[in-house]
mmCIF file of C-alpha atoms and ligand atoms in Angstrom:
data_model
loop_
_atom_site.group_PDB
_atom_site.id
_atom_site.type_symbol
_atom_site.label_atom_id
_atom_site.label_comp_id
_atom_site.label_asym_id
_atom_site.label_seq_id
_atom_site.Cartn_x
_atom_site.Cartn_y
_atom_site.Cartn_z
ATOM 1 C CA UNK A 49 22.352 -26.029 20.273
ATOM 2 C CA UNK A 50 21.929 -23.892 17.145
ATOM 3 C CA UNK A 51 18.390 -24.111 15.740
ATOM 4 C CA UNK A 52 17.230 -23.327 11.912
ATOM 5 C CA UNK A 53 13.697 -23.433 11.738
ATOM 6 C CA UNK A 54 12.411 -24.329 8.499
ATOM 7 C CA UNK A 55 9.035 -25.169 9.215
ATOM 8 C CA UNK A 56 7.253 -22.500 8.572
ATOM 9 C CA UNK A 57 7.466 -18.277 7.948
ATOM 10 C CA UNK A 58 4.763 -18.265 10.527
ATOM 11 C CA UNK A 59 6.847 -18.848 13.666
ATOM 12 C CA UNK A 60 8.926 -15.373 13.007
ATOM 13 C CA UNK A 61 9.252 -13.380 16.436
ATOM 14 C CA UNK A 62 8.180 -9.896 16.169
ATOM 15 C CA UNK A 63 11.471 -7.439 14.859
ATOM 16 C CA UNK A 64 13.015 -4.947 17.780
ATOM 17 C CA UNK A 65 10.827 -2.066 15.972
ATOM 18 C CA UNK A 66 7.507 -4.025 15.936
ATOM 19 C CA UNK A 67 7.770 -4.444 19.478
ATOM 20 C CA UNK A 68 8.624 -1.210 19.970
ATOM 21 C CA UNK A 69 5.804 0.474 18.258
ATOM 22 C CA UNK A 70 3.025 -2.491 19.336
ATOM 23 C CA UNK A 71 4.096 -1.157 22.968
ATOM 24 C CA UNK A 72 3.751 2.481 22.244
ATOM 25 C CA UNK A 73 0.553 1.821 19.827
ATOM 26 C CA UNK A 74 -2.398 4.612 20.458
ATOM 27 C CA UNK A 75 -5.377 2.567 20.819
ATOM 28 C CA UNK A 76 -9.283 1.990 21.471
ATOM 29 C CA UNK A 77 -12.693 0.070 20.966
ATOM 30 C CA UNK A 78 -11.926 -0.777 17.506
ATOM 31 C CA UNK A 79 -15.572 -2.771 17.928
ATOM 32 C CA UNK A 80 -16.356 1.079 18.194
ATOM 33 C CA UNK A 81 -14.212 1.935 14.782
ATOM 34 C CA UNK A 82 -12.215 3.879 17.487
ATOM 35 C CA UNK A 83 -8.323 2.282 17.182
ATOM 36 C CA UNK A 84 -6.571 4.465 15.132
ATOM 37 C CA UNK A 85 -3.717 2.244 14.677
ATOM 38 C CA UNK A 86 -5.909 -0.545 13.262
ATOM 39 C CA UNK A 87 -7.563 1.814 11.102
ATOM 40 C CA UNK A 88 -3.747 3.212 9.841
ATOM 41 C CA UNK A 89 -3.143 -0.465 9.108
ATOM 42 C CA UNK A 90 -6.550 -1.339 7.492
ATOM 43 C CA UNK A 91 -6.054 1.867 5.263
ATOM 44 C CA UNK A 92 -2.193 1.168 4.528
ATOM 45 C CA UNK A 93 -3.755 -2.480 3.339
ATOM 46 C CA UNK A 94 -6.201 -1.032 1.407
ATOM 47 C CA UNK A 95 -3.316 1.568 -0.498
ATOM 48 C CA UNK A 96 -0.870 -1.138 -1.314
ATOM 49 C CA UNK A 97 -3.590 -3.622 -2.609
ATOM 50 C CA UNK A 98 -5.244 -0.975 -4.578
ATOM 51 C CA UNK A 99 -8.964 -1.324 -3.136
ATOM 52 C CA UNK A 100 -10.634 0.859 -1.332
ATOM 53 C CA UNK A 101 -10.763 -0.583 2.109
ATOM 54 C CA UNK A 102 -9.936 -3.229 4.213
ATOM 55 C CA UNK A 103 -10.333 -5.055 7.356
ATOM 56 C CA UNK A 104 -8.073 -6.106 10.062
ATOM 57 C CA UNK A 105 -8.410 -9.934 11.122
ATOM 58 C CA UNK A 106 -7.269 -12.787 12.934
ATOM 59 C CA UNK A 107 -5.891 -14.732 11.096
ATOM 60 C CA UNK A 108 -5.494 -16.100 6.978
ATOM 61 C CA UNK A 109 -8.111 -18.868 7.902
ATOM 62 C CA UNK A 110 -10.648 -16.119 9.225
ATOM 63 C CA UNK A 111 -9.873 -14.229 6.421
ATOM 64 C CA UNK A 112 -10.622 -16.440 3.983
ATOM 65 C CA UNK A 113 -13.561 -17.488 5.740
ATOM 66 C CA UNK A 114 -14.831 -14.276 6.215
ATOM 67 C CA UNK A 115 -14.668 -13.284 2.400
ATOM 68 C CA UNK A 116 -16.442 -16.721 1.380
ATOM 69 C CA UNK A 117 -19.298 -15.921 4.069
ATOM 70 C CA UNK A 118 -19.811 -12.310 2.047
ATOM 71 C CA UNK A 119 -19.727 -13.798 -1.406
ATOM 72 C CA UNK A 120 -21.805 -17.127 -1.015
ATOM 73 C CA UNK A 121 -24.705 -17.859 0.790
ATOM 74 C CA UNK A 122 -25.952 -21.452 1.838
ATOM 75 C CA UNK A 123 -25.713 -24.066 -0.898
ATOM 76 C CA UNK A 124 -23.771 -21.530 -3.288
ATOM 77 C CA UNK A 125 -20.921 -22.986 -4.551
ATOM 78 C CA UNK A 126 -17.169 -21.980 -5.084
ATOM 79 C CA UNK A 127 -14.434 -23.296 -7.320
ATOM 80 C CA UNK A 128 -11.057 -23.667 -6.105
ATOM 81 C CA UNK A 129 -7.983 -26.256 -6.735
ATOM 82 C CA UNK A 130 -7.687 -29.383 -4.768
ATOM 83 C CA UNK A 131 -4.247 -28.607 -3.479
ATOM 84 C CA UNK A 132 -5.267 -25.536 -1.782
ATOM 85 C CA UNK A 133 -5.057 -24.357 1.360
ATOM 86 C CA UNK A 134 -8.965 -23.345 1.859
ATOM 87 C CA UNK A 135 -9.110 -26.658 1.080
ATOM 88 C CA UNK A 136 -7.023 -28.629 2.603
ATOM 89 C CA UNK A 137 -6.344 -26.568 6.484
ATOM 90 C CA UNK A 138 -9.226 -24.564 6.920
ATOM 91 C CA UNK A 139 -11.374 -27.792 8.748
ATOM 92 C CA UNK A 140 -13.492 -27.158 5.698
ATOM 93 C CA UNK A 141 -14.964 -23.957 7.428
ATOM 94 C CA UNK A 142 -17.168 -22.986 4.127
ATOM 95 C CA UNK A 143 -19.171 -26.048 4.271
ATOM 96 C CA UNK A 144 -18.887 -26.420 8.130
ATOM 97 C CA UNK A 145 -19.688 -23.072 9.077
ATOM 98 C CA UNK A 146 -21.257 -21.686 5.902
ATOM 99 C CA UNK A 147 -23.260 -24.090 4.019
ATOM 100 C CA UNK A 148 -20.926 -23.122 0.946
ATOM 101 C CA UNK A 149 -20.279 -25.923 -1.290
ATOM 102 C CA UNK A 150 -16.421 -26.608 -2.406
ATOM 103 C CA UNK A 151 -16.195 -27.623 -6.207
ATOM 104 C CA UNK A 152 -12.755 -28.520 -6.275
ATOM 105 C CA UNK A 153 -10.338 -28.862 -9.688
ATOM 106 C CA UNK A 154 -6.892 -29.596 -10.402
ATOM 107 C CA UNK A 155 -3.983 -27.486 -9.263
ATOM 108 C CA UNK A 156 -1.490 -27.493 -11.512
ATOM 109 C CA UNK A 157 2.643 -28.381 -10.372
ATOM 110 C CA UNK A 158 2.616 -24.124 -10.976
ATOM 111 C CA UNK A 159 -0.096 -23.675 -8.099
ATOM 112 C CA UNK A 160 -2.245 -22.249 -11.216
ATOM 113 C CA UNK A 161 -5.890 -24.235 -12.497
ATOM 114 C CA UNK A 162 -6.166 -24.763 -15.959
ATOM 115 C CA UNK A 163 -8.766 -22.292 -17.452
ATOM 116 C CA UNK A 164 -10.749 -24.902 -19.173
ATOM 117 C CA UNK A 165 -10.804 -26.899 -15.550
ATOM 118 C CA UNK A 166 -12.579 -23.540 -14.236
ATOM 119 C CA UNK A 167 -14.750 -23.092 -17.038
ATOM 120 C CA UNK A 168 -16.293 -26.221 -17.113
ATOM 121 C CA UNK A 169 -16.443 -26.281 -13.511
ATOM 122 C CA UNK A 170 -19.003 -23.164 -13.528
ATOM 123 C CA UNK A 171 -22.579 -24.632 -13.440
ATOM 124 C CA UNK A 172 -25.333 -24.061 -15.521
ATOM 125 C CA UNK A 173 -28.451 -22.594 -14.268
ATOM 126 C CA UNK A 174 -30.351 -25.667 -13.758
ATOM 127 C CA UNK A 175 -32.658 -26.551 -10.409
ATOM 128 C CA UNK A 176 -30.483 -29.593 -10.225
ATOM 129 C CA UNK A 177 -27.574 -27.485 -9.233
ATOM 130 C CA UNK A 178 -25.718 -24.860 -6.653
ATOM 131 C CA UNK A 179 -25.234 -21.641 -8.043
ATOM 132 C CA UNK A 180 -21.389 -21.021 -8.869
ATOM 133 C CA UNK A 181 -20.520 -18.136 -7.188
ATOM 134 C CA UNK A 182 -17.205 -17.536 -6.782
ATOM 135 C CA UNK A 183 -13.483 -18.841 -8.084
ATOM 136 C CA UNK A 184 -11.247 -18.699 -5.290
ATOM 137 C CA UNK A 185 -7.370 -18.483 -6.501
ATOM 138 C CA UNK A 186 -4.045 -19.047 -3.734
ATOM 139 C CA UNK A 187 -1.287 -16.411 -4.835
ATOM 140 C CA UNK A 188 1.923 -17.972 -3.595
ATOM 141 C CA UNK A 189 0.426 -21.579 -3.577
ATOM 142 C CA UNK A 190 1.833 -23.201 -1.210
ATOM 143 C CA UNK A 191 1.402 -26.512 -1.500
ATOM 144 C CA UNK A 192 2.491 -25.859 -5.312
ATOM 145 C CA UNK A 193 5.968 -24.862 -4.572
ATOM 146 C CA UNK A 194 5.081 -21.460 -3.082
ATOM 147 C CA UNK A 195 4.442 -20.489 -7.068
ATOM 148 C CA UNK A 196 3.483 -17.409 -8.049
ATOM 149 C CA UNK A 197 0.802 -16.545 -10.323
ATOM 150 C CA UNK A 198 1.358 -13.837 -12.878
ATOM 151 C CA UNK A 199 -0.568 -11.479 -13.883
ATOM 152 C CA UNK A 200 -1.999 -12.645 -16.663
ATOM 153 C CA UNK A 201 -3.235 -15.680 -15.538
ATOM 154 C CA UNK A 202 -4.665 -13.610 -12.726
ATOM 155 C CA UNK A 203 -6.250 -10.931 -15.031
ATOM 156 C CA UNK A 204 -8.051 -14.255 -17.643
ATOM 157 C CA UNK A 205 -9.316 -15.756 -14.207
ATOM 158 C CA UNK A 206 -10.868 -12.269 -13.629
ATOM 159 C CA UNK A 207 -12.390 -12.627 -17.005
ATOM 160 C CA UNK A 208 -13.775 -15.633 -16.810
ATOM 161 C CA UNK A 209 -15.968 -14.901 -13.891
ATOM 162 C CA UNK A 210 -17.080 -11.770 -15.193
ATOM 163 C CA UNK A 211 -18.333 -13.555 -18.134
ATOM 164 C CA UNK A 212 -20.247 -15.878 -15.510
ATOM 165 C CA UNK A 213 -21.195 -13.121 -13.250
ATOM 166 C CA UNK A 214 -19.143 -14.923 -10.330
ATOM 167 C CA UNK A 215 -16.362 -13.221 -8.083
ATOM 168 C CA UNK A 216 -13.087 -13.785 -7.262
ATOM 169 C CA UNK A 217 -11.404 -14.498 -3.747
ATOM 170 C CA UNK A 218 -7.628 -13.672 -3.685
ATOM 171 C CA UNK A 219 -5.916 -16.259 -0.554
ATOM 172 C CA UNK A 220 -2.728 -13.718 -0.806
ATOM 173 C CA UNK A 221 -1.102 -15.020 2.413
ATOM 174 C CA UNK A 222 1.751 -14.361 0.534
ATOM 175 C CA UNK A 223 1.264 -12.242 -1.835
ATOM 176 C CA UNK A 224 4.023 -10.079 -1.221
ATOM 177 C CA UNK A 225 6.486 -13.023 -1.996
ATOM 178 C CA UNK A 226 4.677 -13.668 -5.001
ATOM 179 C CA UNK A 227 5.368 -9.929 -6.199
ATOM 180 C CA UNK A 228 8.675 -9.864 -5.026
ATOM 181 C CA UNK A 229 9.217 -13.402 -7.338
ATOM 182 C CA UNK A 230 7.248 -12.141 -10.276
ATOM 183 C CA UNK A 231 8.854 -8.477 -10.014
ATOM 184 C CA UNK A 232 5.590 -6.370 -9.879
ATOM 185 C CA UNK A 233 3.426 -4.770 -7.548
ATOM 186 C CA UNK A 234 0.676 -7.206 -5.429
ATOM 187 C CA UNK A 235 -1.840 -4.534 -6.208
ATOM 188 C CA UNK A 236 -1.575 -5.506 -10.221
ATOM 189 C CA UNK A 237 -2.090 -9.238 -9.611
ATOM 190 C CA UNK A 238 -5.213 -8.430 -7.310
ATOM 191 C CA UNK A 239 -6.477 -6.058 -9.484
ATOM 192 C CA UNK A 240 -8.884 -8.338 -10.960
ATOM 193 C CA UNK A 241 -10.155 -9.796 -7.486
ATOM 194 C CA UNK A 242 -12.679 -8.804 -5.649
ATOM 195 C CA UNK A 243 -12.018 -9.539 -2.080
ATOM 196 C CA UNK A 244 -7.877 -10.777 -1.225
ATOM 197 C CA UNK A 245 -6.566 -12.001 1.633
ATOM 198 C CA UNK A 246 -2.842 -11.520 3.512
ATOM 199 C CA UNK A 247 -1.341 -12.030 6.370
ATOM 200 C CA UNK A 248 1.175 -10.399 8.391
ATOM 201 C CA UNK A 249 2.121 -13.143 10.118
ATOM 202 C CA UNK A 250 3.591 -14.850 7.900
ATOM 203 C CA UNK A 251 7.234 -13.826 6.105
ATOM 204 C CA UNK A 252 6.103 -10.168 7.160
ATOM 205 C CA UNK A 253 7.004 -10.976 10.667
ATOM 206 C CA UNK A 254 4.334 -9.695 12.427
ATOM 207 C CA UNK A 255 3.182 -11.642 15.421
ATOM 208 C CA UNK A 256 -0.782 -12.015 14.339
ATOM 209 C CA UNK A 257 -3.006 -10.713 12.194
ATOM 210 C CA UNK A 258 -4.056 -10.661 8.560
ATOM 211 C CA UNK A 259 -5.943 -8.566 6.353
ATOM 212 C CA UNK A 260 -8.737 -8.717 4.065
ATOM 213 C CA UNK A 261 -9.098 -6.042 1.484
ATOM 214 C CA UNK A 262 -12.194 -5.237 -1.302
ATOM 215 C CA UNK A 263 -14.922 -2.263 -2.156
ATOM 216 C CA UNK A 264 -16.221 -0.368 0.496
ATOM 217 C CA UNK A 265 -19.536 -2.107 0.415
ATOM 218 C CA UNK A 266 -17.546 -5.635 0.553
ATOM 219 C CA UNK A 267 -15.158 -4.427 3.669
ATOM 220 C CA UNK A 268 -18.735 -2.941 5.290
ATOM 221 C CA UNK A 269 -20.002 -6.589 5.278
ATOM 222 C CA UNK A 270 -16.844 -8.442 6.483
ATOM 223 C CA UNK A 271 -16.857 -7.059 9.585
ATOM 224 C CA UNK A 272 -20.805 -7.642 10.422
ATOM 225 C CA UNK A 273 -18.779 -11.540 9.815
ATOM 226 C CA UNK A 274 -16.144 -11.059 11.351
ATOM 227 C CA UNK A 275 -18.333 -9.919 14.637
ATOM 228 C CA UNK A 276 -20.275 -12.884 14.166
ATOM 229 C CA UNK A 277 -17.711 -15.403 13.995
ATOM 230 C CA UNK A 278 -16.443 -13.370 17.211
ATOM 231 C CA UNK A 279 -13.507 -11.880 15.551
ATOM 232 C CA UNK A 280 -14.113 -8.536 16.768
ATOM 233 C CA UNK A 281 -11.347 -7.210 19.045
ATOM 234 C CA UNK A 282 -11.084 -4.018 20.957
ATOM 235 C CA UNK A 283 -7.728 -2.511 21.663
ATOM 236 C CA UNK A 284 -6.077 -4.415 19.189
ATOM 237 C CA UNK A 285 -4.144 -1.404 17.840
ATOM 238 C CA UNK A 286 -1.004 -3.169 19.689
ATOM 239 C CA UNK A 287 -1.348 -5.863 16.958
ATOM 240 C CA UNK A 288 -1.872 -3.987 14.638
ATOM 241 C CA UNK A 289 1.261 -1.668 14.777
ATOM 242 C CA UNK A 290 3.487 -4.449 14.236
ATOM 243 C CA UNK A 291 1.317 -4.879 10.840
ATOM 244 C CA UNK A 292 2.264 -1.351 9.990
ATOM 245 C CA UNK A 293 6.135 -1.972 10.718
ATOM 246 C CA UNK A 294 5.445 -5.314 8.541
ATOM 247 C CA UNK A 295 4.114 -3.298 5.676
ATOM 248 C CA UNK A 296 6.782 -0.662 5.850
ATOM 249 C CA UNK A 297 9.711 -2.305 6.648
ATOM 250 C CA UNK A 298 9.607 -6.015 5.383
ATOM 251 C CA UNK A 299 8.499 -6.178 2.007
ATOM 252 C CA UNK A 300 11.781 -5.861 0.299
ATOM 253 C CA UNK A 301 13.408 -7.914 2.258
ATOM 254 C CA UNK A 302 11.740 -11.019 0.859
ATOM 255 C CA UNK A 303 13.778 -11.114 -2.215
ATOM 256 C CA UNK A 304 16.537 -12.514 0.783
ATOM 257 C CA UNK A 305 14.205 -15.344 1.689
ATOM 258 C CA UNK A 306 13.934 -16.591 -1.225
ATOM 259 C CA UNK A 307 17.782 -16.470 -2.654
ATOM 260 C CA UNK A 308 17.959 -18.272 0.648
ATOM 261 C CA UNK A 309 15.366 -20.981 -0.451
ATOM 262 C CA UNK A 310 17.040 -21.373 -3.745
ATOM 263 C CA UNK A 311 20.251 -21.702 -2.039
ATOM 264 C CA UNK A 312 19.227 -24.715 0.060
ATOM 265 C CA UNK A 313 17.597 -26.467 -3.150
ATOM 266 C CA UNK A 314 20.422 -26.410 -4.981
ATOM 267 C CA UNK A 315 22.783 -27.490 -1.923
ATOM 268 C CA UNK A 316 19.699 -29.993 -1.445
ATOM 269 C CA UNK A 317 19.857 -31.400 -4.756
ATOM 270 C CA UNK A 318 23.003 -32.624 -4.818
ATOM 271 C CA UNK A 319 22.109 -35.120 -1.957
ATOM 272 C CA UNK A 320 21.810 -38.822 -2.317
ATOM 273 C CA UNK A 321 18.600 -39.822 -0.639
ATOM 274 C CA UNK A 322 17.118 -36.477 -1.885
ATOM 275 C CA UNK A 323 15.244 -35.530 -4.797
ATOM 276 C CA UNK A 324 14.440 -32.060 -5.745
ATOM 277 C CA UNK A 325 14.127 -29.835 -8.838
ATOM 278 C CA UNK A 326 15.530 -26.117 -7.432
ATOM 279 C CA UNK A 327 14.168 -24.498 -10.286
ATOM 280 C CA UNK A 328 10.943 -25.381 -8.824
ATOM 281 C CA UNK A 329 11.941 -23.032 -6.265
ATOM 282 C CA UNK A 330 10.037 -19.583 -6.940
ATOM 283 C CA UNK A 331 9.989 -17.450 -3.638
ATOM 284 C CA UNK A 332 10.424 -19.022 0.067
ATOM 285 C CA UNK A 333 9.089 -22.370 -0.095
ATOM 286 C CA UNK A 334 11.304 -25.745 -0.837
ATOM 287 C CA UNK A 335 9.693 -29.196 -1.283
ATOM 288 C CA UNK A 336 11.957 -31.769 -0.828
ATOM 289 C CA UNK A 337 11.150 -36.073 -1.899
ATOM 290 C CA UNK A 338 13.116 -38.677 -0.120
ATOM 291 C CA UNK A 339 14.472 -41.387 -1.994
ATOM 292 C CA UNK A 340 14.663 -44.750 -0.935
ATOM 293 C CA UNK A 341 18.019 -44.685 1.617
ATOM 294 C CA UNK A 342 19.075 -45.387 4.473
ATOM 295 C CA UNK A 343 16.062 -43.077 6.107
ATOM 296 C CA UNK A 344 12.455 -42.253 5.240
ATOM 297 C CA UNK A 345 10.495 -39.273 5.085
ATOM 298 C CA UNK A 346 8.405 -39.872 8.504
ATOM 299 C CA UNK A 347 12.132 -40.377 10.809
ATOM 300 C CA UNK A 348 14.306 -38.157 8.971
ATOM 301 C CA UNK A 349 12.759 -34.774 10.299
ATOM 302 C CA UNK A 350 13.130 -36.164 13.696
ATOM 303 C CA UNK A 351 16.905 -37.078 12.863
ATOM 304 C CA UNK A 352 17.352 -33.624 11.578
ATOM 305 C CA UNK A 353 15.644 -32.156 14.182
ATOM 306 C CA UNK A 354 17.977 -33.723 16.954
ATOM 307 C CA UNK A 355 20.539 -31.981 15.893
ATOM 308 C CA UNK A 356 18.907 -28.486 15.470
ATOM 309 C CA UNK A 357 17.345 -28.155 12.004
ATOM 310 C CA UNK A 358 13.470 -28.386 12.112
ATOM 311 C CA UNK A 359 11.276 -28.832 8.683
ATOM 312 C CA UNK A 360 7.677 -30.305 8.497
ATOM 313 C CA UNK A 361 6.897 -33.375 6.865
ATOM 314 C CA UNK A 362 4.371 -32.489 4.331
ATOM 315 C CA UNK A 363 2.686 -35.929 3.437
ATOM 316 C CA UNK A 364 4.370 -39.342 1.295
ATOM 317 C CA UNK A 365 7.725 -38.774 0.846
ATOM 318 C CA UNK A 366 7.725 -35.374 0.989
ATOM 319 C CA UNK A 367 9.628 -32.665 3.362
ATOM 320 C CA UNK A 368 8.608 -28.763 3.388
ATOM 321 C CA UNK A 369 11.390 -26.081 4.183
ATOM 322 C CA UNK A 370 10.650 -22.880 4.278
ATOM 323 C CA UNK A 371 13.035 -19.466 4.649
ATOM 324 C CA UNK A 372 12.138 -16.420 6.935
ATOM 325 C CA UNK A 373 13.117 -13.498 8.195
ATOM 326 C CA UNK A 374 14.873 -15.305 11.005
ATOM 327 C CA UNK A 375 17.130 -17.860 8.613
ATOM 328 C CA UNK A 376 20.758 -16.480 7.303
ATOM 329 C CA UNK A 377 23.060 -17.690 4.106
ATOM 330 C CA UNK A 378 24.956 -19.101 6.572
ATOM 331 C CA UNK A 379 21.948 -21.048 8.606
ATOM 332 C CA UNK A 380 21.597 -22.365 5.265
ATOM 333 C CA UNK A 381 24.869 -24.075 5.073
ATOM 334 C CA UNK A 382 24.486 -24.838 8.103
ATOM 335 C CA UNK A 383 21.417 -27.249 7.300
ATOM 336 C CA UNK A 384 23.243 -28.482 4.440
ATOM 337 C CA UNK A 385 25.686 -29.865 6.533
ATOM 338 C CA UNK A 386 23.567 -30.932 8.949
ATOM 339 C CA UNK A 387 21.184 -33.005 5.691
ATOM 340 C CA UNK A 388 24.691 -34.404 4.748
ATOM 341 C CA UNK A 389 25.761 -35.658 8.165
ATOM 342 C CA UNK A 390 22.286 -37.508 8.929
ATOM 343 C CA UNK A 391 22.053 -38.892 5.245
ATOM 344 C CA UNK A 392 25.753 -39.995 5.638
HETATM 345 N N1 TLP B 459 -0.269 -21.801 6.154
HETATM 346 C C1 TLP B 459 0.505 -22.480 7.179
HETATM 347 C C2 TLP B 459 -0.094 -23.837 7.522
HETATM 348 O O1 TLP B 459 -1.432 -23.720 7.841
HETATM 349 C C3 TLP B 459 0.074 -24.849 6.439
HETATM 350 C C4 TLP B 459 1.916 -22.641 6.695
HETATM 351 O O2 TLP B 459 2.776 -22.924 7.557
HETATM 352 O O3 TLP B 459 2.178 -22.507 5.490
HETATM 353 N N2 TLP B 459 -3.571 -19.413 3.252
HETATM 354 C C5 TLP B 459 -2.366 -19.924 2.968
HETATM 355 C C6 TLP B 459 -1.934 -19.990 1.548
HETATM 356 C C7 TLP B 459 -1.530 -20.369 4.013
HETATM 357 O O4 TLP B 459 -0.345 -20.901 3.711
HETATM 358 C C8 TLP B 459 -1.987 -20.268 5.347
HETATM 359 C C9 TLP B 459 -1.150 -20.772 6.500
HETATM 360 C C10 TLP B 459 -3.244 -19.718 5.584
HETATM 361 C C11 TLP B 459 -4.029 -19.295 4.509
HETATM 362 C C12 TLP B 459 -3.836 -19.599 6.958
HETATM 363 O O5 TLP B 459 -3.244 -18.620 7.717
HETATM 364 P P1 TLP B 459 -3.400 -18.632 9.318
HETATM 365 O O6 TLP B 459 -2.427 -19.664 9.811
HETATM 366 O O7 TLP B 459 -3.040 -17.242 9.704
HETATM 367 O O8 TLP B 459 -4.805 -18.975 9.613
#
């Protein structure tokens, strides 16, 4: 049977060339600082983000995790919208593991917090309070339509915790489809932040692996984390060549993903038993509401799924599709007819 799989950019299978290199990769001890593939990667990361070093990790969650362990301490708080995916996937790691305090506000339908929602969010010092220590910003947001933030709203966020002597946490796990969206390079809507997260897993293609990138000093304390959360690996240089082929051959194909993503909203749209707004649709990520039919939103994945096309139910009502490296124009149509067969 012919499969589409729309769940997620995360299930991509390594490219012919990523395999190739991860089995030709020069490695060793990289516990030691002695892989020189993962330190080709780390500095690549570091180049393209525009800081001046960065650290090879698991995965986005340990990323993230990792850069809120280095910024906060126990009891510090950190701001960051209530549709995010810190908040919402990560098991609440911060609090669970860290002691950090999660001061949640508003996301915004753009994936954005209003500025006001952040500034009156930032605490006082007062003995009655955690210390506000750090604004933590998702750049696509995914549970916001995969939007991308510009960079201005990036650069005023920066601003703002200047002005309150906080820091600012990039979760980039796709940040690369946010540049490709917005038309500008990742390192100018990081340039604010202070620590950023991406993965290569993700519409990169890259089996595993994501990457955390800040000062020197920053990177120097991430990995003391990332050894004690036991994150540190030792020949990992053969994941960390298929990060290299990610960054040098993938970015500019994500501009594809995303035609393809509009392409299936607006073929979506036109479904009864469907609602969704396709200019929504930013970079690779479709949300789709079912309307009372002959279906719901909990069986009609399953129905869908039957007969090859696989998307996630992403809570009431509402379906998540997303396009990858592995999904064609023509898989597209392909779902389309598939929606319009199981909706009748
Ligand atoms: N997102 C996954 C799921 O966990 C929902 C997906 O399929 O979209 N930050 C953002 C913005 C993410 O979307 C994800 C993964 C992560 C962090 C975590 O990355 P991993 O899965 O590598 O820990």
């Amino acid at each position: 049977m012919r499969i589409v799989d729309l769940r997620s950019d995360t299930i991509t299978r390594p490219t012919p060339a990523m395999r190739r290199a991860m089995a030709e990769a020069e490695v060793g001890d990289d516990v030691f600082g002695e892989d020189p593939t993962v330190r080709q990667l780390e500095e690549m990361a570091a180049e393209q983000l525009g800081k001046e070093a960065a650290l090879f990790v698991a995965s986005g969650t340990m990323g993230n995790l990792v850069s809120l362990l280095v910024h906060c301490g126990r009891g510090d708080e950190f701001i960051l919208g209530d549709q995010s995916h810190t908040f919402f996937y990560e098991q609440g790691g911060s609090a669970g593991l860290g002691g950090i305090h999660p001061r949640t506000v508003p996301n915004q339908p753009d994936g954005t917090m209003a500025l006001h929602h952040i500034e009156t969010a930032i605490r006082p010092d007062d003995i009655h309070f955690p210390r506000s220590r750090l604004i933590a910003v998702e750049n696509t947001h995914t549970r916001c339509y995969g939007s991308p933030l510009d960079v201005d709203y990036m650069q005023v966020v920066g601003q703002i915790a200047r002005r309150y002597e906080m820091k600012v946490h990039v979760d980039g796990a796709r940040i690369f489809n946010a540049a490709s969206a917005l038309g500008v390079e990742a390192r100018d809507l990081v340039a604010e932040a202070d620590s950023v997260t991406f993965c290569l897993s993700k519409g990169l293609g890259a089996p595993v692996g994501s990457v955390v990138c800040g000062t020197r000093d920053f990177i120097g304390e991430a990995r003391r984390v990332r050894k004690m959360l036991g994150g540190g690996m030792r020949q990992v240089g053969v994941l960390a060549a298929g990060g290299i082929v990610a960054l040098t051959q993938m970015l500019d194909r994500l501009a594809d993903d995303h035609a393809n993503a509009q392409k299936l909203a607006e073929g979506l749209a036109d479904i009864d038993g469907l609602s969704i707004d396709p200019e929504r649709v930013k970079t690779n990520i479709v949300y789709l509401e079912v309307t009372p039919c002959g279906t719901t939103w909990q069986l009609l994945p399953e129905q869908l799924s039957s007969e090859g096309v696989r998307l996630l139910a992403a809570g009431p009502n509402r379906l998540r599709a997303v396009t990858h490296y592995h999904i064609t124009s023509d898989d597209i149509e392909y779902a389309l007819g598939v929606f319009r067969e199981v909706l009748g």
